[in-house]
């Protein structure tokens, strides 16, 4: 049974369609939600929380239809908003306890849980301070504590590491990893692709309100183009090698350090590189496989659709 | 030790029913005001005119039969519907009522929009109706201090000092009339403040809008009336309408002569204001979504 199953959901803001038939499934673990600005990531999160009405479609959580669950659905979901979302003048523990109460925890249990989750996210020493005195990193962790206090099955994180320093970011990702280890499902919406690479096994790419791709990062990496750095030795400065690569349908980009950056389509491998080098009348002296980053994959997914990625 | 190695425990305790989720929001809206000395002082100030009513009750019930005081006491107004209507709508209390409406009401929704906590609250198992109910109830509780609550205290004094319920049986309208006035007048004011507060992100802007609509609205009505002598302009004065409503509910004559404040027109004013406020709230929270 999938944790979250989204089926053909559409959201309209007046005449603008923000989500156009979004369909995907989340089996568990951490899932990255990627897309350029205006792709519909935040709208999708709000739709899953019931904060914006669905024009059509439906989704289910733990096998239960959202329409049947009603507001009770939100007892199983934790939400970390992208922007502020904290009330000045309230202490950290009071804020988290309030959120716990709103999720149905009795007052005493909410206060106890607030202390526990604040300790879990590393804010035990600052819990009695007013939230407006918190640093950006502390605020993000406080929001995470608020999302965890009622022990949800699914966490919707909207840019959780936004504005954090590297240490704070690593701590936040560590927390997210641990949350996933606890058996919770995390849907991570972010612009920071490294966070997705570090945390997620699956990605859903949204573009213009539609799912552009939704696959496991590993499968995608395997199925996509491969990148190599090659030093070719032969007569001339490599023109023959570049021409041979062109004939093979590859991209060969000469670099200042004398290496060629090769982009091979899926299915081709190192053997093909050595073969083409021989055909060009030379040999490969140095050969390095470059890991395809999620960013490159993401850009290629958008480029396939003939889109620019200025929003990134 | 990394923070995430400190352990996380699942919660398997009981949860409160969905219908009661508005209560923490209501509590959080109310309690901070009792920590503000100026606000509490304002509430105490609002009760001062009612001390006059309590004093009258004391004089009539305790000294009304004394030979030396009889002449003086009979000249004083008695505690009845007419007096309660006057106490409810004296200019001093109406002014403080509006101040409290601005103080508490302007931030009801606007503050949550400013702090971006609105989607955090509504992202919990709290419906929009529960959210608005919690916010409205918080303002409503404070407005009760200007309407039903002091009346109830006055009635308790009256019955307690005479030791019999005869006065209450004779003046039952004091209770139900005030209750009706509270439900319609301050009740509509709560809806109006909620609607106004949902339209801006800044409580200050909401407060200024209220001042512009109510205080300057009254002033504008006064100026137009002074020039044109057309009494129909008072239809747009909230304080006049509240006064007329209190007098209608309690069966007392209004302290001003205006044929235009006919019961049907008063009803139309409050029905119109309530409907417009409800329409704004519906549009903000339901059809278009306040969260965009």
XYZ file of C-alpha atoms in Angstrom:
604
model
C 0.000 0.000 0.000
C 1.384 3.383 -0.968
C 1.629 6.094 1.684
C 0.439 8.797 -0.665
C -1.369 8.286 -3.925
C -2.205 11.377 -5.938
C -4.558 10.902 -8.853
C -5.153 13.514 -11.542
C -5.544 16.481 -9.230
C -6.259 19.883 -10.661
C -6.214 23.211 -8.852
C -7.439 26.441 -10.358
C -6.853 30.016 -9.228
C -9.543 31.806 -11.166
C -8.841 31.100 -14.819
C -5.246 29.984 -14.132
C -4.710 26.273 -13.737
C -1.928 25.835 -11.176
C -2.014 22.038 -11.161
C -2.987 20.237 -14.348
C -3.729 16.602 -13.671
C -0.936 15.708 -11.260
C -0.592 11.982 -10.682
C 2.097 10.153 -8.715
C 2.562 7.644 -5.942
C 4.804 7.649 -2.907
C 5.600 4.261 -1.428
C 7.547 5.630 1.526
C 10.924 7.071 2.435
C 11.992 10.502 1.254
C 10.697 11.915 -1.998
C 11.994 15.089 -3.585
C 9.558 17.474 -5.161
C 11.405 19.502 -7.755
C 10.449 22.166 -10.207
C 11.262 25.700 -11.266
C 9.509 28.693 -9.703
C 5.804 28.634 -10.431
C 5.825 24.921 -11.246
C 3.108 24.280 -8.666
C 5.148 22.713 -5.839
C 3.720 24.873 -3.052
C 0.229 24.607 -4.539
C 0.561 20.823 -4.534
C 1.555 20.865 -0.865
C -1.336 23.166 -0.021
C -3.687 20.932 -1.990
C -2.483 17.914 -0.014
C -3.192 19.840 3.195
C -6.625 20.874 1.987
C -5.651 24.540 2.046
C -6.699 25.060 -1.559
C -9.723 23.339 -3.035
C -9.270 20.701 -5.717
C -11.037 21.440 -8.989
C -10.968 17.710 -9.723
C -9.058 14.558 -8.871
C -8.344 13.008 -5.508
C -5.582 11.664 -3.358
C -5.360 9.055 -0.676
C -3.195 8.792 2.399
C -2.337 5.329 3.748
C -4.972 3.916 1.438
C -7.746 6.171 2.721
C -9.437 8.638 0.429
C -8.845 12.266 1.387
C -12.516 13.115 0.849
C -13.568 10.414 3.297
C -10.979 11.439 5.886
C -11.835 15.150 5.778
C -9.927 17.347 8.251
C -8.807 14.219 10.160
C -6.367 13.660 7.305
C -4.296 16.535 8.626
C -3.721 14.693 11.912
C -1.543 12.323 9.879
C 0.362 15.039 8.064
C 3.040 17.395 9.363
C 3.793 20.587 7.484
C 6.851 22.823 7.508
C 5.980 26.009 5.612
C 8.490 27.733 3.384
C 8.024 31.161 4.888
C 7.831 32.319 8.516
C 4.832 30.552 10.066
C 5.727 31.400 13.669
C 3.987 33.748 16.063
C 6.176 36.445 17.635
C 5.756 36.839 21.381
C 5.362 33.089 21.893
C 8.030 30.844 23.379
C 9.261 27.884 21.375
C 7.697 25.336 23.674
C 4.366 27.189 23.851
C 4.227 27.384 20.064
C 4.926 23.686 19.518
C 2.485 22.737 22.299
C -0.220 24.867 20.661
C 0.328 23.089 17.361
C 0.133 19.767 19.185
C -3.176 20.763 20.740
C -4.533 21.817 17.358
C -3.715 18.310 16.173
C -5.817 16.869 18.960
C -3.276 16.172 21.692
C -4.644 16.898 25.171
C -3.000 19.939 26.791
C -0.656 18.024 29.100
C 0.390 15.544 26.408
C 0.968 18.410 23.968
C 3.305 20.179 26.404
C 5.206 16.962 27.143
C 5.530 16.156 23.443
C 6.644 19.729 22.744
C 9.533 19.329 25.178
C 10.448 15.970 23.649
C 10.476 17.074 20.028
C 12.307 20.294 20.862
C 14.999 18.179 22.456
C 14.961 15.923 19.397
C 15.578 18.825 17.025
C 18.244 20.272 19.305
C 16.383 23.259 20.704
C 16.072 22.137 24.311
C 18.156 25.028 25.599
C 16.247 27.660 23.653
C 12.745 26.336 24.174
C 11.650 29.076 26.576
C 12.922 31.884 24.375
C 10.493 33.836 22.257
C 10.493 32.683 18.649
C 11.412 36.096 17.252
C 14.822 35.802 18.942
C 15.596 32.555 17.082
C 18.137 32.439 14.234
C 17.061 31.240 10.784
C 18.337 27.742 11.435
C 16.621 27.563 14.812
C 13.357 28.747 13.266
C 13.530 26.002 10.659
C 14.151 23.405 13.346
C 11.330 24.845 15.436
C 8.999 24.510 12.464
C 10.129 20.921 12.055
C 9.390 20.305 15.747
C 5.913 21.750 15.201
C 5.402 19.419 12.265
C 6.530 16.399 14.295
C 4.771 17.050 17.601
C 1.627 15.084 16.723
C 3.572 12.154 15.257
C 2.380 12.324 11.646
C 2.919 9.592 9.047
C 3.721 12.030 6.243
C 5.842 15.170 6.486
C 5.495 17.894 3.885
C 8.631 20.015 3.988
C 8.583 23.182 1.905
C 12.171 24.436 1.517
C 13.221 23.308 5.018
C 16.896 24.238 4.609
C 16.223 27.611 3.050
C 18.569 30.277 4.450
C 20.528 27.856 6.645
C 24.306 27.736 6.957
C 26.107 24.519 5.855
C 26.312 23.116 9.391
C 22.677 23.834 10.109
C 21.708 22.421 6.731
C 23.580 19.203 7.390
C 21.927 18.917 10.813
C 18.511 19.451 9.277
C 19.173 16.812 6.621
C 20.435 14.485 9.349
C 17.170 14.983 11.201
C 15.213 14.288 8.025
C 17.222 11.104 7.438
C 16.476 9.985 10.971
C 12.795 10.782 10.533
C 12.759 8.583 7.437
C 14.514 5.849 9.416
C 11.670 6.056 11.944
C 9.372 4.890 9.149
C 7.924 8.262 8.260
C 7.482 9.474 4.726
C 8.970 12.829 3.764
C 7.943 14.875 0.756
C 10.700 17.437 0.337
C 9.999 20.424 -1.868
C 13.173 22.363 -2.492
C 15.276 24.301 -4.942
C 18.450 22.876 -3.430
C 19.062 19.787 -5.531
C 21.941 18.681 -3.320
C 19.453 18.252 -0.489
C 17.373 15.975 -2.668
C 20.461 14.027 -3.710
C 21.487 13.671 -0.087
C 18.108 12.587 1.197
C 15.724 11.297 -1.425
C 15.465 7.998 -3.216
C 12.656 9.219 -5.438
C 11.956 12.488 -7.209
C 8.858 14.026 -8.674
C 9.544 16.841 -11.105
C 6.762 19.317 -11.571
C 6.670 21.753 -14.417
C 3.856 24.107 -15.297
C 1.517 22.211 -13.007
C 2.242 18.811 -14.499
C 4.459 15.929 -13.457
C 7.431 16.012 -15.795
C 9.053 12.937 -14.319
C 8.573 10.762 -11.300
C 11.191 8.074 -10.837
C 13.765 6.781 -8.436
C 16.976 8.805 -8.478
C 19.043 5.631 -9.007
C 17.008 4.418 -12.004
C 16.994 7.835 -13.501
C 20.730 8.248 -13.167
C 21.201 4.888 -14.877
C 18.772 5.632 -17.681
C 20.048 9.083 -18.449
C 23.036 10.294 -20.476
C 26.497 9.521 -19.096
C 29.341 11.979 -18.719
C 33.046 11.202 -19.128
C 36.282 13.163 -19.062
C 38.703 11.761 -21.651
C 42.294 12.588 -22.601
C 42.901 11.477 -26.186
C 46.391 11.034 -27.559
C 46.993 11.001 -31.253
C 47.964 13.210 -34.131
C 46.868 16.830 -34.023
C 44.980 18.485 -31.173
C 42.077 16.131 -31.091
C 40.075 17.361 -34.046
C 39.900 13.803 -35.397
C 38.606 12.522 -32.059
C 35.986 15.266 -31.829
C 34.862 14.477 -35.382
C 34.626 10.755 -34.592
C 32.538 11.525 -31.517
C 30.270 13.712 -33.629
C 29.816 10.871 -36.109
C 28.845 8.599 -33.200
C 26.217 11.129 -32.174
C 27.989 12.199 -28.988
C 28.849 15.601 -27.655
C 32.585 16.174 -27.227
C 33.494 19.457 -25.632
C 37.230 20.297 -25.499
C 38.386 21.842 -22.213
C 41.296 24.161 -21.470
C 43.187 21.405 -19.662
C 43.287 19.301 -22.852
C 40.536 16.921 -21.743
C 37.328 16.275 -23.633
C 34.015 16.287 -21.841
C 31.932 13.564 -23.473
C 28.195 13.152 -23.127
C 27.032 9.719 -24.186
C 23.421 8.648 -24.551
C 21.992 5.943 -22.300
C 23.185 2.497 -23.327
C 26.644 3.588 -24.450
C 29.608 2.962 -22.161
C 33.403 3.080 -21.754
C 33.921 0.399 -24.417
C 32.347 2.695 -27.006
C 34.701 5.521 -25.970
C 37.785 3.366 -26.472
C 36.454 2.130 -29.827
C 35.847 5.645 -31.140
C 39.294 6.775 -29.880
C 40.887 3.985 -31.939
C 38.782 4.888 -34.973
C 40.136 8.455 -34.685
C 43.681 7.065 -34.924
C 44.714 7.531 -31.322
C 44.223 6.106 -27.870
C 42.669 7.073 -24.564
C 45.290 8.175 -22.063
C 43.039 9.214 -19.233
C 39.433 8.263 -18.581
C 37.214 9.530 -15.752
C 33.517 8.852 -15.317
C 31.677 11.930 -14.094
C 28.734 11.258 -11.844
C 25.605 12.745 -13.334
C 24.305 15.202 -10.801
C 20.654 15.561 -10.097
C 20.912 19.112 -11.322
C 22.023 17.951 -14.759
C 19.257 15.382 -14.806
C 16.746 17.969 -13.746
C 17.867 20.404 -16.415
C 17.824 17.711 -19.063
C 14.280 16.779 -18.042
C 13.198 20.372 -18.538
C 15.176 20.762 -21.769
C 13.464 17.700 -23.200
C 10.342 19.746 -23.024
C 12.070 22.644 -24.763
C 11.908 24.768 -21.656
C 14.356 27.209 -20.190
C 15.221 26.891 -16.548
C 15.564 30.490 -15.587
C 13.491 29.849 -12.516
C 16.138 27.730 -10.889
C 26.358 13.988 19.638
C 24.352 14.943 16.558
C 20.950 16.234 17.488
C 19.155 13.533 15.543
C 20.710 10.824 17.685
C 18.762 12.014 20.704
C 15.802 9.833 19.798
C 12.268 10.338 18.667
C 9.288 8.692 20.210
C 5.991 7.958 18.550
C 2.784 9.232 20.156
C 0.103 6.666 20.778
C -2.029 8.504 23.328
C -5.567 9.712 22.858
C -6.587 12.664 20.727
C -9.322 15.200 21.354
C -12.337 15.053 19.041
C -12.221 17.091 15.843
C -15.045 19.346 16.987
C -13.039 20.737 19.898
C -9.933 21.806 17.980
C -10.953 25.478 18.023
C -10.522 25.736 21.791
C -6.712 26.172 21.910
C -6.949 28.937 19.307
C -9.665 30.663 21.336
C -7.579 30.397 24.509
C -4.465 31.712 22.790
C -6.449 34.655 21.461
C -7.947 35.562 24.852
C -5.239 34.991 27.453
C -2.538 37.395 26.221
C -4.932 40.331 26.671
C -5.308 39.657 30.370
C -1.556 40.128 30.707
C -1.826 43.622 29.233
C -2.435 46.066 32.078
C -3.692 48.847 29.812
C -6.254 46.564 28.261
C -7.519 45.330 31.647
C -7.695 48.936 32.829
C -9.785 49.740 29.758
C -12.197 46.934 30.601
C -12.509 48.239 34.163
C -13.163 51.747 32.814
C -15.944 50.327 30.653
C -17.741 49.048 33.754
C -17.783 52.444 35.491
C -21.184 53.571 34.120
C -22.655 50.339 35.397
C -21.547 51.239 38.910
C -24.102 54.014 38.632
C -26.736 51.363 37.919
C -25.567 49.289 40.872
C -25.639 52.381 43.101
C -29.194 53.143 41.996
C -30.197 49.563 42.742
C -28.675 49.850 46.207
C -30.371 53.152 46.952
C -33.799 51.993 45.754
C -33.702 48.647 47.510
C -31.958 49.617 50.753
C -32.916 53.244 51.348
C -36.184 53.527 49.429
C -38.254 53.042 52.568
C -36.139 55.187 54.913
C -37.983 58.389 55.869
C -34.924 60.596 55.662
C -33.954 59.345 52.187
C -37.335 58.648 50.623
C -37.685 62.029 48.916
C -34.220 61.892 47.449
C -34.475 58.294 46.252
C -37.826 58.735 44.519
C -36.288 61.466 42.400
C -33.622 59.065 41.124
C -34.246 56.949 38.006
C -35.342 53.388 38.675
C -33.540 50.384 37.330
C -35.593 49.227 34.376
C -35.380 48.635 30.607
C -35.021 52.345 29.929
C -32.031 52.707 32.257
C -30.351 49.565 30.910
C -30.803 50.860 27.344
C -29.131 54.113 28.407
C -26.268 52.268 30.068
C -25.768 50.051 27.030
C -25.602 52.916 24.611
C -23.980 55.782 26.489
C -21.397 57.466 24.309
C -18.562 56.676 26.707
C -19.175 52.923 26.597
C -19.810 52.891 22.848
C -16.475 54.613 22.354
C -14.707 52.032 24.536
C -16.599 49.242 22.748
C -15.150 50.440 19.451
C -11.680 50.759 20.978
C -11.810 47.161 22.203
C -13.189 46.048 18.834
C -10.178 47.653 17.164
C -7.654 46.467 19.767
C -8.725 42.831 19.715
C -10.470 42.585 16.366
C -7.988 44.175 14.003
C -5.416 41.424 14.469
C -7.765 38.454 14.514
C -6.967 37.209 11.008
C -4.598 39.938 9.816
C -1.928 38.972 12.345
C -2.023 35.353 11.216
C -1.700 36.495 7.633
C 1.180 38.792 8.550
C 3.036 36.074 10.483
C 2.040 33.492 7.863
C 0.604 31.288 10.580
C -2.772 31.034 8.902
C -1.805 28.084 6.727
C -0.002 26.538 9.705
C -3.238 26.618 11.707
C -5.463 25.562 8.832
C -2.896 22.898 7.920
C -3.950 21.194 11.163
C -7.255 19.431 11.613
C -8.947 22.780 12.161
C -11.590 23.824 9.652
C -11.998 27.397 8.446
C -15.300 27.592 10.303
C -13.672 26.455 13.554
C -10.853 28.930 13.033
C -13.254 31.818 12.472
C -15.415 30.679 15.361
C -12.414 30.682 17.728
C -11.353 34.129 16.593
C -14.857 35.559 16.636
C -15.623 34.045 20.036
C -12.503 35.700 21.477
C -13.664 39.140 20.385
C -17.235 38.269 21.352
C -16.189 37.499 24.929
C -14.660 40.958 25.307
C -17.695 42.630 23.743
C -19.913 40.789 26.243
C -18.300 43.011 28.876
C -20.042 45.929 27.208
C -23.440 44.313 26.843
C -24.883 41.236 28.431
C -22.439 40.639 31.266
C -22.902 43.964 33.150
C -26.656 43.710 32.637
C -26.616 40.256 34.163
C -24.592 41.526 37.123
C -27.035 44.392 37.571
C -29.981 41.982 37.560
C -28.234 39.740 40.083
C -27.661 42.753 42.345
C -31.251 43.848 41.990
C -32.684 40.413 42.782
C -30.093 39.754 45.479
C -30.696 43.044 47.297
C -34.486 42.810 47.211
C -34.415 39.137 48.074
C -37.275 38.333 45.738
C -37.682 37.571 42.055
C -40.689 39.859 41.602
C -38.606 42.588 39.950
C -37.165 40.076 37.495
C -40.610 38.763 36.559
C -41.729 42.321 35.938
C -38.621 43.311 33.987
C -37.729 40.074 32.216
C -37.246 42.097 29.045
C -34.081 43.537 30.576
C -32.521 40.096 30.211
C -33.861 38.890 26.898
C -33.738 42.349 25.357
C -30.054 42.716 26.254
C -29.385 39.206 25.017
C -31.068 40.027 21.713
C -29.155 43.303 21.469
C -25.876 41.470 22.188
C -26.563 38.826 19.583
C -27.455 41.314 16.871
C -25.327 44.389 17.673
C -21.977 43.199 19.063
C -22.515 39.915 17.170
C -22.591 41.755 13.857
C -19.631 43.839 14.983
C -17.648 40.620 15.522
C -18.498 39.427 11.996
C -17.597 42.844 10.599
C -14.223 42.864 12.372
C -13.463 39.328 11.205
C -14.225 40.298 7.622
C -12.213 43.506 7.842
C -9.318 41.684 9.478
C -9.262 39.024 6.759
C -8.821 41.658 4.069
C -5.382 42.910 5.115
C -2.072 41.582 6.331
C -1.535 44.435 8.763
C -3.601 44.857 11.960
C -2.739 48.552 11.824
C -4.366 48.921 8.414
C -7.451 47.101 9.699
C -7.621 49.419 12.712
C -7.320 52.483 10.520
C -9.979 51.146 8.158
C -12.334 50.625 11.100
C -11.661 54.133 12.393
C -12.263 55.537 8.927
C -15.500 53.619 8.511
C -16.945 54.072 11.985
C -15.564 57.188 13.655
C -15.113 59.310 10.572
C -18.293 57.782 9.160
C -20.190 59.125 12.159
C -18.501 62.498 11.777
C -19.350 62.590 8.086
C -22.989 61.775 8.873
C -23.016 64.630 11.387
C -21.570 67.093 8.898
C -23.943 66.056 6.106
C -26.885 66.242 8.503
C -25.854 69.702 9.694
C -25.753 70.941 6.111
C -28.727 69.144 4.576
C -30.896 68.482 7.653
C -31.761 65.156 6.024
C -31.994 62.736 8.935
C -31.792 59.725 6.605
C -27.974 60.092 6.641
C -27.920 58.629 10.156
C -28.757 55.281 8.581
C -25.017 54.927 7.939
C -23.926 55.625 11.524
C -22.992 52.463 13.408
C -23.196 54.086 16.842
C -26.692 55.468 16.082
C -27.818 52.081 14.795
C -26.495 50.358 17.927
C -28.339 52.860 20.104
C -31.541 52.409 18.113
C -31.160 48.628 18.295
C -30.705 48.657 22.088
C -33.769 50.880 22.496
C -35.810 48.648 20.193
C -34.763 45.479 21.992
C -35.488 46.967 25.409
C -38.615 48.863 24.400
C -37.106 52.243 25.321
C -37.392 55.431 23.269
C -34.167 56.376 21.455
C -32.340 59.421 22.847
C -32.582 61.128 19.483
C -35.539 61.945 17.295
C -35.171 60.350 13.931
C -38.008 58.836 11.979
C -35.460 57.241 9.671
C -34.289 54.842 12.354
C -37.386 52.721 11.889
C -37.153 49.125 13.233
C -37.201 47.761 9.691
C -34.316 50.038 8.703
C -32.308 49.067 11.793
C -32.904 45.411 10.943
C -31.885 46.118 7.344
C -28.672 47.813 8.483
C -27.528 44.923 10.681
C -28.701 42.255 8.245
C -26.863 44.029 5.435
C -23.675 44.448 7.462
C -23.757 40.815 8.611
C -24.436 39.544 5.089
C -21.655 41.653 3.567
C -19.208 40.477 6.256
C -20.219 36.848 5.771
C -19.805 37.216 2.007
C -16.278 38.609 2.466
C -15.351 35.769 4.814
C -16.841 33.213 2.432
C -14.851 34.642 -0.457
C -11.616 34.834 1.534
C -11.813 31.405 3.100
C -13.788 29.297 0.728
C -14.078 30.233 -2.901
C -10.763 31.915 -3.595
C -8.657 30.916 -0.639
C -7.201 33.457 1.737
C -3.840 31.792 1.559
C -2.717 32.959 -1.822
